Tab-separated table of N, CA and C in Angstrom:
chain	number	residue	atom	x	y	z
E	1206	UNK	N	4.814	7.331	-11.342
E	1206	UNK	CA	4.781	8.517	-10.499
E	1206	UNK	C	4.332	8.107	-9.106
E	1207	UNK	N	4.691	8.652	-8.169
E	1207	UNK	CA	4.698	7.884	-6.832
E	1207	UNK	C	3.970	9.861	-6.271
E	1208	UNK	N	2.694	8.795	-5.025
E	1208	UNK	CA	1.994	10.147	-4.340
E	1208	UNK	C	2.147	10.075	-3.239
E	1209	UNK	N	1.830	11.228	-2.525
E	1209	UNK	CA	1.931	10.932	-1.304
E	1209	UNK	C	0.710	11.351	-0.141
E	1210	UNK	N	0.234	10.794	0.461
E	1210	UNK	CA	-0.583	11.175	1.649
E	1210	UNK	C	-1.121	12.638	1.803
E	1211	UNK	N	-2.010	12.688	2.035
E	1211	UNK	CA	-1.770	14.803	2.292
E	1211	UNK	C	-2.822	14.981	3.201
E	1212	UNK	N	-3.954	13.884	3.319
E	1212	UNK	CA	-4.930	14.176	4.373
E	1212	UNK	C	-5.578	12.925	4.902
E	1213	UNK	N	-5.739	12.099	6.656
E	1213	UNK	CA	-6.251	11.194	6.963
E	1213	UNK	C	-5.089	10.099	6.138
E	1214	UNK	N	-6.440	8.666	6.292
E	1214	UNK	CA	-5.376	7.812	6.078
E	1214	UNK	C	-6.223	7.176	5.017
E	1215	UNK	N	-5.377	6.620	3.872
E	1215	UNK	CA	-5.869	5.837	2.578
E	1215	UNK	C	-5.322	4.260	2.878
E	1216	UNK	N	-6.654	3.646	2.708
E	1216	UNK	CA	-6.245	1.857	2.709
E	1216	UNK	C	-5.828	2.026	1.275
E	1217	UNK	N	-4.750	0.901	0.868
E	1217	UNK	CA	-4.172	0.377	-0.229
E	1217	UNK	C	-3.924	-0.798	-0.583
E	1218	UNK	N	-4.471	-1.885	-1.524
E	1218	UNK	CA	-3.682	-3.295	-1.224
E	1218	UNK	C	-3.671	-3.516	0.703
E	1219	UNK	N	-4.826	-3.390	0.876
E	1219	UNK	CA	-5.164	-4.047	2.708
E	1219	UNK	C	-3.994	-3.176	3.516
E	1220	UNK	N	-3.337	-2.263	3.188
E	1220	UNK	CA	-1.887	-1.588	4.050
E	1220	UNK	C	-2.823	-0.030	4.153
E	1221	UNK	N	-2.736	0.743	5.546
E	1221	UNK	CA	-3.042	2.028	5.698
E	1221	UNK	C	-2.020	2.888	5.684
E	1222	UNK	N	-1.954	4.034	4.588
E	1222	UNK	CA	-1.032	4.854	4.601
E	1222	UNK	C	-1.632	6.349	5.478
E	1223	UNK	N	-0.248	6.804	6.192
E	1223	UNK	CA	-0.811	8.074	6.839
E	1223	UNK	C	-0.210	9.274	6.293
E	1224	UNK	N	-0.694	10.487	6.537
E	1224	UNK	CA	-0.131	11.411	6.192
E	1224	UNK	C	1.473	11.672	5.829
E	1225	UNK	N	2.085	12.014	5.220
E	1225	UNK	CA	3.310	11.994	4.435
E	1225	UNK	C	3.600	10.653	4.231
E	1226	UNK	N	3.439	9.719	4.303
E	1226	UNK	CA	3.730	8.613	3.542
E	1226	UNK	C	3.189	8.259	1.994
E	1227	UNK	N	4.255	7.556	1.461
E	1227	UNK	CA	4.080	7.594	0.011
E	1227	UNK	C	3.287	6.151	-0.297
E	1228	UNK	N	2.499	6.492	-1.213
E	1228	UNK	CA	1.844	5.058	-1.841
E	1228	UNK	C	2.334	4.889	-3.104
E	1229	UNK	N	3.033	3.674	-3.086
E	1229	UNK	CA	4.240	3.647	-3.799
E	1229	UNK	C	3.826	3.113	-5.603
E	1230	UNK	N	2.671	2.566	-5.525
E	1230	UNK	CA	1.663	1.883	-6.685
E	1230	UNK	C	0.160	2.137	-6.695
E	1231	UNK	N	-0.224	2.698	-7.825
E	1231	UNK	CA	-1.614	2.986	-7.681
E	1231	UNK	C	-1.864	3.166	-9.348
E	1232	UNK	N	-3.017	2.734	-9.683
E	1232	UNK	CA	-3.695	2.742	-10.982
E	1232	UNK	C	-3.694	4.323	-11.562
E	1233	UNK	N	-3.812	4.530	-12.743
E	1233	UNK	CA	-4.055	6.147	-13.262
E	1233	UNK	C	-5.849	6.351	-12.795
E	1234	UNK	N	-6.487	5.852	-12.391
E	1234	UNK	CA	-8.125	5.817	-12.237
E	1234	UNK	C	-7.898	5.615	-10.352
E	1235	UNK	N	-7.315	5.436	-10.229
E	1235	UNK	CA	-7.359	5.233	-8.360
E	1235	UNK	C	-6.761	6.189	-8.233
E	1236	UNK	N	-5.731	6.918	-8.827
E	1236	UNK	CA	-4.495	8.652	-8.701
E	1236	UNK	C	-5.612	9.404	-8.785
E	1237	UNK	N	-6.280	9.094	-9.645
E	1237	UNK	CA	-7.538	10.564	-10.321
E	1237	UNK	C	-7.956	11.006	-9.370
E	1238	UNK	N	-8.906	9.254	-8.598
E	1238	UNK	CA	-9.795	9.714	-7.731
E	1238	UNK	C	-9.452	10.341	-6.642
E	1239	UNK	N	-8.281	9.439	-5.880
E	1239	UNK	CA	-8.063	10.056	-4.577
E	1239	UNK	C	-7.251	11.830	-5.012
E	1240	UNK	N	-6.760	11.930	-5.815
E	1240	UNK	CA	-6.162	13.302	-6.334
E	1240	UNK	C	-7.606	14.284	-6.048
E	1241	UNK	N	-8.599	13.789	-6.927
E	1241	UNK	CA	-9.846	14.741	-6.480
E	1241	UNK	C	-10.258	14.694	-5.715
E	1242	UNK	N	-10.471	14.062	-4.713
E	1242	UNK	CA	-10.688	14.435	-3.323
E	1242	UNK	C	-9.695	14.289	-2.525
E	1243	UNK	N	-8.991	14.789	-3.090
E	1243	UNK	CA	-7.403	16.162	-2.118
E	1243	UNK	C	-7.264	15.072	-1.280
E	1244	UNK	N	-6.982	13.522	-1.136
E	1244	UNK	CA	-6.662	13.058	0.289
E	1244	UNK	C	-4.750	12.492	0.056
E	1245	UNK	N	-4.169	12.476	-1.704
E	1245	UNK	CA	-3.090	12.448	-2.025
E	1245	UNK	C	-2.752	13.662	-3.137
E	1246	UNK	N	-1.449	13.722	-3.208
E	1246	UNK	CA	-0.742	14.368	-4.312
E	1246	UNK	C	0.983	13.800	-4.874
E	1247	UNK	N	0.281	14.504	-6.083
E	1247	UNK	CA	1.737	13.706	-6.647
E	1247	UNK	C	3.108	14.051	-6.370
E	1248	UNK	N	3.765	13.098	-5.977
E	1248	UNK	CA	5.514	13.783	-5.316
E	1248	UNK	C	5.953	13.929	-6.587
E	1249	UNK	N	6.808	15.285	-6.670
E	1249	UNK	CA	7.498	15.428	-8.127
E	1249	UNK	C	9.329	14.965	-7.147
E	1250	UNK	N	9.665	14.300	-8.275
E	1250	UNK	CA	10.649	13.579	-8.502
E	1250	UNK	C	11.749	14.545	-8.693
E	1251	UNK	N	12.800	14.974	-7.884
E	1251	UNK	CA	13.870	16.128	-8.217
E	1251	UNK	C	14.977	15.437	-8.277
E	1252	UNK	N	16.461	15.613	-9.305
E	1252	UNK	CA	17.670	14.852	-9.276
E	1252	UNK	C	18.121	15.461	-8.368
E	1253	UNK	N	18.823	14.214	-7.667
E	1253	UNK	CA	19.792	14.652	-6.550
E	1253	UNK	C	20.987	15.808	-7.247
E	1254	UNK	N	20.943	16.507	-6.518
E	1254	UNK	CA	22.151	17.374	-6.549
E	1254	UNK	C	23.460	16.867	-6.237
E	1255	UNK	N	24.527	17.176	-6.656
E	1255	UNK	CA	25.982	16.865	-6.228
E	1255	UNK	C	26.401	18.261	-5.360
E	1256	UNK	N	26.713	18.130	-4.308
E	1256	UNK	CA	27.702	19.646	-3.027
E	1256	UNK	C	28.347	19.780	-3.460
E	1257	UNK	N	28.517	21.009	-4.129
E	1257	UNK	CA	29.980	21.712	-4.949
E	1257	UNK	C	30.180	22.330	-3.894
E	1258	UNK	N	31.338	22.339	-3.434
E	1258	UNK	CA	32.284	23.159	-2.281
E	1258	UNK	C	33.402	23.311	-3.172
E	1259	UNK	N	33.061	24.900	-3.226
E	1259	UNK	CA	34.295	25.418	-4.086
E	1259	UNK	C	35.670	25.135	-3.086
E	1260	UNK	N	36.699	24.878	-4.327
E	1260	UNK	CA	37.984	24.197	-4.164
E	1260	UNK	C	39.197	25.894	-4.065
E	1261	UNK	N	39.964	25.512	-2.550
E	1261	UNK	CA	40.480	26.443	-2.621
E	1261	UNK	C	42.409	26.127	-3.668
């Protein structure tokens, strides 16, 4: 599951992520923490859609 930024900036593996940027790897015990103190959240994952343009 991949999170993303939501407040200030989180060091990671020595790299600073900023707001809307995703931290692409993180432990289930490093998600927890920064999750509880609101500074990431988890991106939910949506399937791409296919553009149906109805056919005349």
């Amino acid at each position: 599951m991949a999170f993303i930024v939501t407040k200030g900036t989180v060091r990671h593996n020595g790299k600073d992520y900023k707001v809307g940027e995703e931290l692409p790897t993180l432990k289930k015990e490093e998600a927890e923490r920064l999750v509880g103190l609101e500074v990431i959240e988890a991106m939910e994952k949506t399937p791409r859609s296919k553009d149906k343009t109805p056919s005349e």
